[in-house]
CSV table of C-alpha atoms and ligand atoms in Angstrom, one decimal:
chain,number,residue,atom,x,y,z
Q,692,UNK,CA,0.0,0.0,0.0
Q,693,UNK,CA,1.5,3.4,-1.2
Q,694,UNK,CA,1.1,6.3,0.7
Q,695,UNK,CA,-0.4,8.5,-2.4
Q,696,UNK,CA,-2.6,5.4,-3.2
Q,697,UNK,CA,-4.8,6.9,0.0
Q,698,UNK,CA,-8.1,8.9,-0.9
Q,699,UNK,CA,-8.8,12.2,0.8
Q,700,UNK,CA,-12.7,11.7,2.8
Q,701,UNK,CA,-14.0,14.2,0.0
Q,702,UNK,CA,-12.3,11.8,-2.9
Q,703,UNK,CA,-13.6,8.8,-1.3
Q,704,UNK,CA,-17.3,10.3,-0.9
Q,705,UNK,CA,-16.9,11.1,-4.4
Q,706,UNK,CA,-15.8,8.1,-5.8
Q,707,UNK,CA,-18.4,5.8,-3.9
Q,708,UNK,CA,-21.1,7.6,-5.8
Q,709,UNK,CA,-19.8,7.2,-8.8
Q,710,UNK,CA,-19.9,3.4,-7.9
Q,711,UNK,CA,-23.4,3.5,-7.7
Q,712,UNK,CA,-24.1,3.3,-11.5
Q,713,UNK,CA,-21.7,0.0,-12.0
Q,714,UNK,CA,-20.8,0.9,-15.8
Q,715,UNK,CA,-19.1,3.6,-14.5
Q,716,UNK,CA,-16.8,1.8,-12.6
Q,717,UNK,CA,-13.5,0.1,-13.8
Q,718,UNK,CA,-13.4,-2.5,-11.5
Q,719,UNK,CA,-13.4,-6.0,-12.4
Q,720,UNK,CA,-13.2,-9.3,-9.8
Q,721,UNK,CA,-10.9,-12.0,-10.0
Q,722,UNK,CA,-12.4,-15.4,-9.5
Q,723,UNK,CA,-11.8,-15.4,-5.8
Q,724,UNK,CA,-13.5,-12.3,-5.5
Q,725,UNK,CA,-10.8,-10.5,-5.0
Q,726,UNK,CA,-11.2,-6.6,-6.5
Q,727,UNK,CA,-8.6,-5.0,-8.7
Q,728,UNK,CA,-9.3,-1.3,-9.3
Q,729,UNK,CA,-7.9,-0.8,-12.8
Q,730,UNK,CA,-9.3,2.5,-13.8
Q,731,UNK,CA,-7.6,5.0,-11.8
Q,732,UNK,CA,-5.5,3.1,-9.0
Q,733,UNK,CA,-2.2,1.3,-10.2
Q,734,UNK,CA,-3.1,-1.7,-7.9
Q,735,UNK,CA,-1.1,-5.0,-8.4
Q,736,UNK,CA,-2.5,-8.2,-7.4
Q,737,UNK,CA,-1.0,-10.7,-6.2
Q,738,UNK,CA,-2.5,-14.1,-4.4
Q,739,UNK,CA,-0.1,-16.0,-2.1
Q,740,UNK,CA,-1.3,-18.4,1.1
Q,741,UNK,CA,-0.2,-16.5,4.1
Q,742,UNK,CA,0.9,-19.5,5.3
Q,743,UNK,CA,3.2,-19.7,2.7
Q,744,UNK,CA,6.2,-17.3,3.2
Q,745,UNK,CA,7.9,-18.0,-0.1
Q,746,UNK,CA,4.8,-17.1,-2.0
Q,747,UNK,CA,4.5,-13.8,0.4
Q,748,UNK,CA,8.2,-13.0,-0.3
Q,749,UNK,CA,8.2,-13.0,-3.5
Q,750,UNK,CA,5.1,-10.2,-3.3
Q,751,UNK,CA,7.3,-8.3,-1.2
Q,752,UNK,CA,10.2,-8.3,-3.4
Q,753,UNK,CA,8.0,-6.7,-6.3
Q,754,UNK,CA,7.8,-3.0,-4.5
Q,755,UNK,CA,8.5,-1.0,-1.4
Q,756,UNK,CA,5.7,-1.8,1.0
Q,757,UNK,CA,4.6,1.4,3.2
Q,758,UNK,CA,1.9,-0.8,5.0
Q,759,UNK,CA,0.1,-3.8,5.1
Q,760,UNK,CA,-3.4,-4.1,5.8
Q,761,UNK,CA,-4.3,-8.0,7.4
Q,762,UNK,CA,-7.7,-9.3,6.8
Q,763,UNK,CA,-7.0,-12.6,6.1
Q,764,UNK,CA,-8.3,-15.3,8.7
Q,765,UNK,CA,-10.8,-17.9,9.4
Q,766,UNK,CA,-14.2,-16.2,11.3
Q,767,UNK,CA,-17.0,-19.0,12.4
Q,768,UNK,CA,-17.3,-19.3,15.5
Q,769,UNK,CA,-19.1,-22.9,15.6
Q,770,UNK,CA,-16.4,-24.0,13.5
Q,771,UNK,CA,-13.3,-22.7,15.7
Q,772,UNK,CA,-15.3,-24.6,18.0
Q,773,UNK,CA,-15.2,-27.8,15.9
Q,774,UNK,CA,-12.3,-27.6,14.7
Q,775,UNK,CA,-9.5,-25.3,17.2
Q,776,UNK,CA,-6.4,-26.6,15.6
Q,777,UNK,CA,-7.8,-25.1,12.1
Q,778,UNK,CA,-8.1,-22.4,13.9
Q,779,UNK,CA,-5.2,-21.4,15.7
Q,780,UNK,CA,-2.7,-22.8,13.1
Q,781,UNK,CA,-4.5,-20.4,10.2
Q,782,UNK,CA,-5.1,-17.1,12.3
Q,783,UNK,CA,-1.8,-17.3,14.5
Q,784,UNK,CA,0.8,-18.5,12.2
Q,785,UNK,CA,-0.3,-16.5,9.2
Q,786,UNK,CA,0.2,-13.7,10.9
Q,787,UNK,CA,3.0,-14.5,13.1
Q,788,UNK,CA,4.5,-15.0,9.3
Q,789,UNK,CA,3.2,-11.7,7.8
Q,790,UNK,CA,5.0,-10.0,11.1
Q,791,UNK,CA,8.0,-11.2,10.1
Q,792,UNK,CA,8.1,-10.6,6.7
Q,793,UNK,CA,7.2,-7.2,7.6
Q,794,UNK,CA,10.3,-6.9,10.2
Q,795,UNK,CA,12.7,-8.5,7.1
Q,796,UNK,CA,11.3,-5.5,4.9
Q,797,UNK,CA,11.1,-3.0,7.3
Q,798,UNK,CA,7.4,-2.6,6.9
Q,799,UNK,CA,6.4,-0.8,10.4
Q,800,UNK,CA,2.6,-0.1,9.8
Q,801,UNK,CA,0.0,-2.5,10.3
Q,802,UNK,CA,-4.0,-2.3,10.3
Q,803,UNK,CA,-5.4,-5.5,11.9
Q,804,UNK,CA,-8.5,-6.7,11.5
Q,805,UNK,CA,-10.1,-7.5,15.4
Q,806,UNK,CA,-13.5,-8.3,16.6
Q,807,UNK,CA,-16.0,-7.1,19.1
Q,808,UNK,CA,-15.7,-10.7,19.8
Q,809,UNK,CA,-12.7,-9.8,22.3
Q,810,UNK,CA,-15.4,-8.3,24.7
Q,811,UNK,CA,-17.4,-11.1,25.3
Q,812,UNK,CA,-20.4,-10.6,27.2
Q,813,UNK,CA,-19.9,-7.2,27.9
Q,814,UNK,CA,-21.0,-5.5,31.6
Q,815,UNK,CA,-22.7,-2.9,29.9
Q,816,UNK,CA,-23.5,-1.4,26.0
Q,817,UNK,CA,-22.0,0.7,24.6
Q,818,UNK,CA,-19.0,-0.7,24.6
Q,819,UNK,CA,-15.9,1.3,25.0
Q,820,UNK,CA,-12.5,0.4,24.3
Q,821,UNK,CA,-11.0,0.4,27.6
Q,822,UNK,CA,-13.6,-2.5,28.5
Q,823,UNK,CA,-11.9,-5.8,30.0
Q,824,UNK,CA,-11.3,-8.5,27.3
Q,825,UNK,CA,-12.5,-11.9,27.6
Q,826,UNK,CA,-13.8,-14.6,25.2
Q,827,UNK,CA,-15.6,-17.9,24.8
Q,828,UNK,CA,-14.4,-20.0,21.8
Q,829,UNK,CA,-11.5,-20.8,19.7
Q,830,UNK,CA,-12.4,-18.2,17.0
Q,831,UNK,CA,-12.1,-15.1,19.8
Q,832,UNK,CA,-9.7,-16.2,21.3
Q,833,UNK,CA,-7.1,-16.2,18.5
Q,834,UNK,CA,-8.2,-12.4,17.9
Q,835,UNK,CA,-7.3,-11.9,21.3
Q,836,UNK,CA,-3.7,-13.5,21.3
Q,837,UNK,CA,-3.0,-11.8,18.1
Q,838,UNK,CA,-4.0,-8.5,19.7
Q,839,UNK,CA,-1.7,-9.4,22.8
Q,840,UNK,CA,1.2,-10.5,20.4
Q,841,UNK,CA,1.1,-7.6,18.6
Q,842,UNK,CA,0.7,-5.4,22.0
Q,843,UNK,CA,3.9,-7.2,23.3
Q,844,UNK,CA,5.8,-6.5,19.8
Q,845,UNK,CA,4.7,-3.0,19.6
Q,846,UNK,CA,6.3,-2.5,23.7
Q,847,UNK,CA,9.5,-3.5,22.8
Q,848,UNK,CA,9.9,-2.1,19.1
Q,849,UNK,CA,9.6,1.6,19.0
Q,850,UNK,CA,8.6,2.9,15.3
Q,851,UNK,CA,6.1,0.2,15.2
Q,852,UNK,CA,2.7,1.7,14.3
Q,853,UNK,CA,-0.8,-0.8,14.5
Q,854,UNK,CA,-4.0,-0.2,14.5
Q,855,UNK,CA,-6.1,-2.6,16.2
Q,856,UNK,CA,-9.7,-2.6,14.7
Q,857,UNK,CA,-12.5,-3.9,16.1
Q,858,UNK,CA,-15.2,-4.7,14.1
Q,859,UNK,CA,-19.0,-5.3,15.5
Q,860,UNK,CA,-21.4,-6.7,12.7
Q,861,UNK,CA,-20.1,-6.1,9.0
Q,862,UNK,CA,-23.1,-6.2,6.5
Q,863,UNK,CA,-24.1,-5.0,3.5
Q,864,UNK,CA,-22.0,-5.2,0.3
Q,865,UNK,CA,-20.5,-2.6,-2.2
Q,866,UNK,CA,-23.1,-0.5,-4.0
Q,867,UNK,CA,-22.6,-1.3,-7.8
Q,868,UNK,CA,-23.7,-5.0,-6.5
Q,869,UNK,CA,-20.4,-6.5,-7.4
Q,870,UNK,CA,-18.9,-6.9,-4.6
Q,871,UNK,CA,-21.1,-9.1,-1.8
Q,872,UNK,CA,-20.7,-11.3,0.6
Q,873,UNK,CA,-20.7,-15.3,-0.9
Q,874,UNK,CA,-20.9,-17.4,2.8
Q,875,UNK,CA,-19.3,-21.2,2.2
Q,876,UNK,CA,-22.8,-23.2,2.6
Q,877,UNK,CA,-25.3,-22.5,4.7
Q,878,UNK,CA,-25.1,-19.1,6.5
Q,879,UNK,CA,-23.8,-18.5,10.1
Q,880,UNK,CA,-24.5,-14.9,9.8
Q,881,UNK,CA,-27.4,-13.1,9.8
Q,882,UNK,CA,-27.9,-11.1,6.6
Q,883,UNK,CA,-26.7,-13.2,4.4
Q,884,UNK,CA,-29.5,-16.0,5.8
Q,885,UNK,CA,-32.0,-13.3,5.4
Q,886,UNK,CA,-31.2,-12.3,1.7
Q,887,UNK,CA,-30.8,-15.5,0.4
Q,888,UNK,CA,-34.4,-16.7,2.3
Q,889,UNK,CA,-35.8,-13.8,0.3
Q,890,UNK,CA,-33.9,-15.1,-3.2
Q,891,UNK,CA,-35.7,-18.3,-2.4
Q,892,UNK,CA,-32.2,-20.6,-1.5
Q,893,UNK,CA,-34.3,-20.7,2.2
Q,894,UNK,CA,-37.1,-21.5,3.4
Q,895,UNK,CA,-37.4,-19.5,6.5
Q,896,UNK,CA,-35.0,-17.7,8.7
Q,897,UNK,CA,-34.6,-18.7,11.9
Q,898,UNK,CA,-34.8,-16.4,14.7
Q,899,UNK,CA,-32.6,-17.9,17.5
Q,900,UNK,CA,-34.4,-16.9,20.5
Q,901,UNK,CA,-37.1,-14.4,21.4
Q,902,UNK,CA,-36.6,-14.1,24.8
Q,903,UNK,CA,-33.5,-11.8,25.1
Q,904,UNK,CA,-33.7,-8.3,27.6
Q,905,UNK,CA,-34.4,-6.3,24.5
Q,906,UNK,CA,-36.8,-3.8,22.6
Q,907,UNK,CA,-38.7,-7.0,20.8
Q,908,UNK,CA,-36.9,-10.2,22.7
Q,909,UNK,CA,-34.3,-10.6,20.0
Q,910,UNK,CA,-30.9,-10.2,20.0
Q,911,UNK,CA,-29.3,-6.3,19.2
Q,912,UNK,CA,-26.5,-5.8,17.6
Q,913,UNK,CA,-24.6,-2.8,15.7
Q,914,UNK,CA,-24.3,-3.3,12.1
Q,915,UNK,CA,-22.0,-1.7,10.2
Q,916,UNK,CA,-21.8,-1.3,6.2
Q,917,UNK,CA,-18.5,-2.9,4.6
Q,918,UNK,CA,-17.8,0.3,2.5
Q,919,UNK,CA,-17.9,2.8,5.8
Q,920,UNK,CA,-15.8,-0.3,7.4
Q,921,UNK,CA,-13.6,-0.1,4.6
Q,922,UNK,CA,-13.1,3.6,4.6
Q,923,UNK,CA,-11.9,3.5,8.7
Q,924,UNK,CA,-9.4,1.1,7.3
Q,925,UNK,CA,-8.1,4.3,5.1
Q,926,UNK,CA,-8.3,6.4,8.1
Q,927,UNK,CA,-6.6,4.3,10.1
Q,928,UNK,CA,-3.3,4.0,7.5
Q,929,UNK,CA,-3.6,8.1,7.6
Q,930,UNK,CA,-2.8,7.5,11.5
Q,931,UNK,CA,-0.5,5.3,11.3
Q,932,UNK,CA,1.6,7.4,9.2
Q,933,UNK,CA,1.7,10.2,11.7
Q,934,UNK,CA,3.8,7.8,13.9
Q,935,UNK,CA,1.1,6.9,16.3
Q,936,UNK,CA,2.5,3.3,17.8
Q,937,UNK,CA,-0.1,1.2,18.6
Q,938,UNK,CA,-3.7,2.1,18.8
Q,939,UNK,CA,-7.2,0.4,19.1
Q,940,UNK,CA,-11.0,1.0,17.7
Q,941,UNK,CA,-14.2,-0.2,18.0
Q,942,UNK,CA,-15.5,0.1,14.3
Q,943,UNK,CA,-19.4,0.4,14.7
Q,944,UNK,CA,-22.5,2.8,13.8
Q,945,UNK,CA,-22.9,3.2,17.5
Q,946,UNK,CA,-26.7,1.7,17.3
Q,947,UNK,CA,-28.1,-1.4,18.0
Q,948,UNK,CA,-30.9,-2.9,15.6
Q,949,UNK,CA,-32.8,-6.2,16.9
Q,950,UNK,CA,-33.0,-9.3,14.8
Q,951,UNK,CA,-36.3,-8.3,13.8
Q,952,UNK,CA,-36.0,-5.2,13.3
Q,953,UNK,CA,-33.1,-6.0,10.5
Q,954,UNK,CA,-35.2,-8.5,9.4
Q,955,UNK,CA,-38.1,-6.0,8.7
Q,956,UNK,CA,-35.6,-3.3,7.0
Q,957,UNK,CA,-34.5,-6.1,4.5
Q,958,UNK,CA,-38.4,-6.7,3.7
Q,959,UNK,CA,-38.5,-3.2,3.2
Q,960,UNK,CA,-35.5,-2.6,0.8
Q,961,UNK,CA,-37.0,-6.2,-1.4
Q,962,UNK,CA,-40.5,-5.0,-0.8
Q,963,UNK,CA,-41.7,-8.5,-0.4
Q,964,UNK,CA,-42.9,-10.5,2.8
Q,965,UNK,CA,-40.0,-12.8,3.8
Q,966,UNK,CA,-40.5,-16.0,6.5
Q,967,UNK,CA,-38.9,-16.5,9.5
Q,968,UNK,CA,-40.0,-18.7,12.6
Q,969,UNK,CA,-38.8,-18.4,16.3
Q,970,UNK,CA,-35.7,-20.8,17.6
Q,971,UNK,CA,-34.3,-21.9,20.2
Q,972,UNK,CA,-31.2,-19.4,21.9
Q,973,UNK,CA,-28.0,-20.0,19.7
Q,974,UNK,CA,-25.8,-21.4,22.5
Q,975,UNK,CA,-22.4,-18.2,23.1
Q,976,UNK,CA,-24.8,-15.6,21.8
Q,977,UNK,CA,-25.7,-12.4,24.0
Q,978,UNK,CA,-28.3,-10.2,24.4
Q,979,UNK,CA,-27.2,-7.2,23.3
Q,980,UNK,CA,-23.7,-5.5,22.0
Q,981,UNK,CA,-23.4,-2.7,20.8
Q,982,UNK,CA,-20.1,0.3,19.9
Q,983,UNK,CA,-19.3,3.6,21.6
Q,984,UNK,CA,-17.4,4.7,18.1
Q,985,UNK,CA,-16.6,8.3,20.2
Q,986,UNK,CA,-12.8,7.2,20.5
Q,987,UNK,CA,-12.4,6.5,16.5
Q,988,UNK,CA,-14.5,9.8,16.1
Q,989,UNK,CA,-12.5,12.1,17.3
Q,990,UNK,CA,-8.9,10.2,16.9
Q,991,UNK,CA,-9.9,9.4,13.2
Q,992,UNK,CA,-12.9,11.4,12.0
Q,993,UNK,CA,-14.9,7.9,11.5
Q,994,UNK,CA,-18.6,8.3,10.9
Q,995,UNK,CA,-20.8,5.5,9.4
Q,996,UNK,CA,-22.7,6.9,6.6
Q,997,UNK,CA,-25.1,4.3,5.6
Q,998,UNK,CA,-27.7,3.4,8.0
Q,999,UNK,CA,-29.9,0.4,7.9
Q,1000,UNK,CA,-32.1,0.7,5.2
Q,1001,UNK,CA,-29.2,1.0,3.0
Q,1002,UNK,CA,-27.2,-1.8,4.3
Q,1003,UNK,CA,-30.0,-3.8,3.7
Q,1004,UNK,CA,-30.5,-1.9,0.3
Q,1005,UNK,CA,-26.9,-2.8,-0.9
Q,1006,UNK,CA,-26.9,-6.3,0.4
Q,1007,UNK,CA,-30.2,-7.3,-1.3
Q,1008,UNK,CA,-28.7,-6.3,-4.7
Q,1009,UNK,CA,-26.0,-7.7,-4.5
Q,1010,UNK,CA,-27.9,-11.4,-3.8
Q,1011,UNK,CA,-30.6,-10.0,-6.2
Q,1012,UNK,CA,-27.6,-10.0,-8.7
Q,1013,UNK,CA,-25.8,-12.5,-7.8
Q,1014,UNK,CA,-28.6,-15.2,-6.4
Q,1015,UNK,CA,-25.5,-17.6,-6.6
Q,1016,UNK,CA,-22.7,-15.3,-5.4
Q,1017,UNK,CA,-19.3,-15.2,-7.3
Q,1018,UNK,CA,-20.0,-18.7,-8.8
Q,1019,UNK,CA,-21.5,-18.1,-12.0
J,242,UDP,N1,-29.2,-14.7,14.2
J,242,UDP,C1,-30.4,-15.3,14.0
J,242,UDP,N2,-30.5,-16.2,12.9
J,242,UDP,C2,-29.5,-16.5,12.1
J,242,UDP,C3,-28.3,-15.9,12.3
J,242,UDP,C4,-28.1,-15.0,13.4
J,242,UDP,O1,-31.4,-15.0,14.7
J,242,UDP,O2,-29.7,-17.4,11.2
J,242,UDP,C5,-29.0,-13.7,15.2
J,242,UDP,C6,-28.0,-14.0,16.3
J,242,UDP,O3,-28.6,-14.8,17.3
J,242,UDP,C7,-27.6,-12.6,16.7
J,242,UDP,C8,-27.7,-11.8,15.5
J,242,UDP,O4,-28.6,-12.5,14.6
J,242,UDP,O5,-28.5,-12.1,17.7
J,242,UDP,C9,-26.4,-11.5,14.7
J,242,UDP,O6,-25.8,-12.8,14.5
J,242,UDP,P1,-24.5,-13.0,13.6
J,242,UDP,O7,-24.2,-14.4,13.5
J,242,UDP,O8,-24.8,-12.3,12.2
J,242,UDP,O9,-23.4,-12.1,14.2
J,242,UDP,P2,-22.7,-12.3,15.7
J,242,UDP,O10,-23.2,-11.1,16.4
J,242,UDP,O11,-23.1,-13.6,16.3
J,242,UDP,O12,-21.2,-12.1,15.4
């Protein structure tokens, strides 16, 4: 990631429009779904296993690297459950591998994707980032000892600059439609259950539990769109270039919406009746969670622009468009 490469707010704004009408837009996907930006950005892709460190070195050799942002790692939390070994091998040593390639090229500025998940059950919403960290399953916990590894790193290496993000409930999906979310078989996550029950790959959405302390007995959380979760990512390189060591945000809206109450915004962006039926609790899942986002506010100038209708707006079109995701 080049330094020039990053968008001023007003050029971002700008350019998100002009991705609403998707001929407009040179952007093309690779067949992992991987975007390449070929109109106006000089962006080279490479893929490579981060597993792999021959593949990764190779990348590195191509260019100076001012920054690396990390995405890459393994996210269900039944299936950390299922499978911990998967787990911990994939999320700790890619990125205990990516660390040190970064030390070899003298690469000092990371952005790291984190998780609300390190909070667990929180005392009280909303959560701020000074909360105590705690969590209850393989998937959380490797967020948490990659956040402590890279705390301890950070201590001892001055110059190193990383941002810790903490992301609560990513939805949504870019607005041309050609970028969405394509879940691995059957859903885990909300939205995407909801959207494809409305393209007909569902019957019904299940609503686990509808007994939950909360405005309509279902679970509240605080969804946030990918492309305002995207654009704090930019923010976040612009504060790691002023030399800032290592800092941490919760990236949120700052507003909790109720299982129903996303399910009703989705029926309202398709304008159809979609089916759900009461379940059982999902064992691990809280009542409620929800950011303060004051700390990335006023350190970073983050704002969520899209609310929920258009979260639900952008992630219906894409499934609307894409009723089978990336496979064609
Ligand atoms: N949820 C649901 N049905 C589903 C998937 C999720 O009722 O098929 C609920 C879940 O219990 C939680 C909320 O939707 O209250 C968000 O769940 P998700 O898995 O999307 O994210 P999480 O907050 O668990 O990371």
């Amino acid at each position: 990631m080049n330094k020039k490469m990053i968008p001023s707010m007003d050029e971002w704004l700008k350019e998100a429009k002009a991705h609403e009408s998707a001929e407009k837009i040179g952007m093309y996907l690779t067949h992992n779904g991987i975007v390449r930006k070929s109109a106006k950005a000089k962006v080279r892709f490479g893929e490579e296993n981060t597993k792999n460190v021959t593949g990764m070195q190779f990348s590195y050799d191509q260019e100076k690297v001012d920054a690396v942002i990390h995405f890459a790692g393994l996210k269900a939390v039944g299936e950390s459950v299922a499978k911990p070994l998967m787990y911990y091998q994939n999320n700790l040593i890619s990125t205990l591998n990516l660390i040190e390639l970064m030390e070899k090229y003298g690469c000092n500025n990371l952005v790291f994707s984190s998780s609300a998940t390190v909070y667990g059950d929180p005392i009280s919403v909303p959560i701020y980032e000074t909360f105590d960290l705690k969590v209850t399953n393989p998937y959380g916990r490797t967020k948490l000892m990659l956040e402590d590894i890279l705390r301890d790193y950070a201590k001892v290496n001055e110059g190193k600059n990383i941002a810790l993000l903490r992301y609560f409930n990513p939805i949504g999906a870019h607005p041309s439609g050609l970028i969405g979310e394509d879940p691995n078989g059957i859903p885990n996550n909300l939205v995407p259950y909801i959207t494809q029950t409305a393209i007909g790959k569902r019957k019904a959405l299940g609503v686990f539990g509808n007994d939950y302390d909360t405005i309509d007995g279902t679970g509240v959380r605080d969804y946030v769109h990918v492309c305002d979760l995207a654009y704090g990512h930019v923010l976040a390189l612009d504060k790691l270039f002023s030399d800032c060591g290592l800092v941490v945000y919760n990236l949120g809206t700052g507003n909790g919406y109720s299982v129903l109450q996303v399910h009703a915004a989705m029926e309202k962006a398709c304008g159809f009746p979609i089916p759900y039926e009461i379940k059982e609790r999902r064992p691990g899942d809280i009542a409620t969670c929800y950011a303060s986002c004051e700390k990335a506010y006023k350190e970073l100038g983050f704002e969520a622009k899209y609310d929920i209708d258009a979260m639900c707006r952008d992630a219906w079109n894409w499934q609307k468009n894409n009723p089978n995701g990336f496979k064609k």
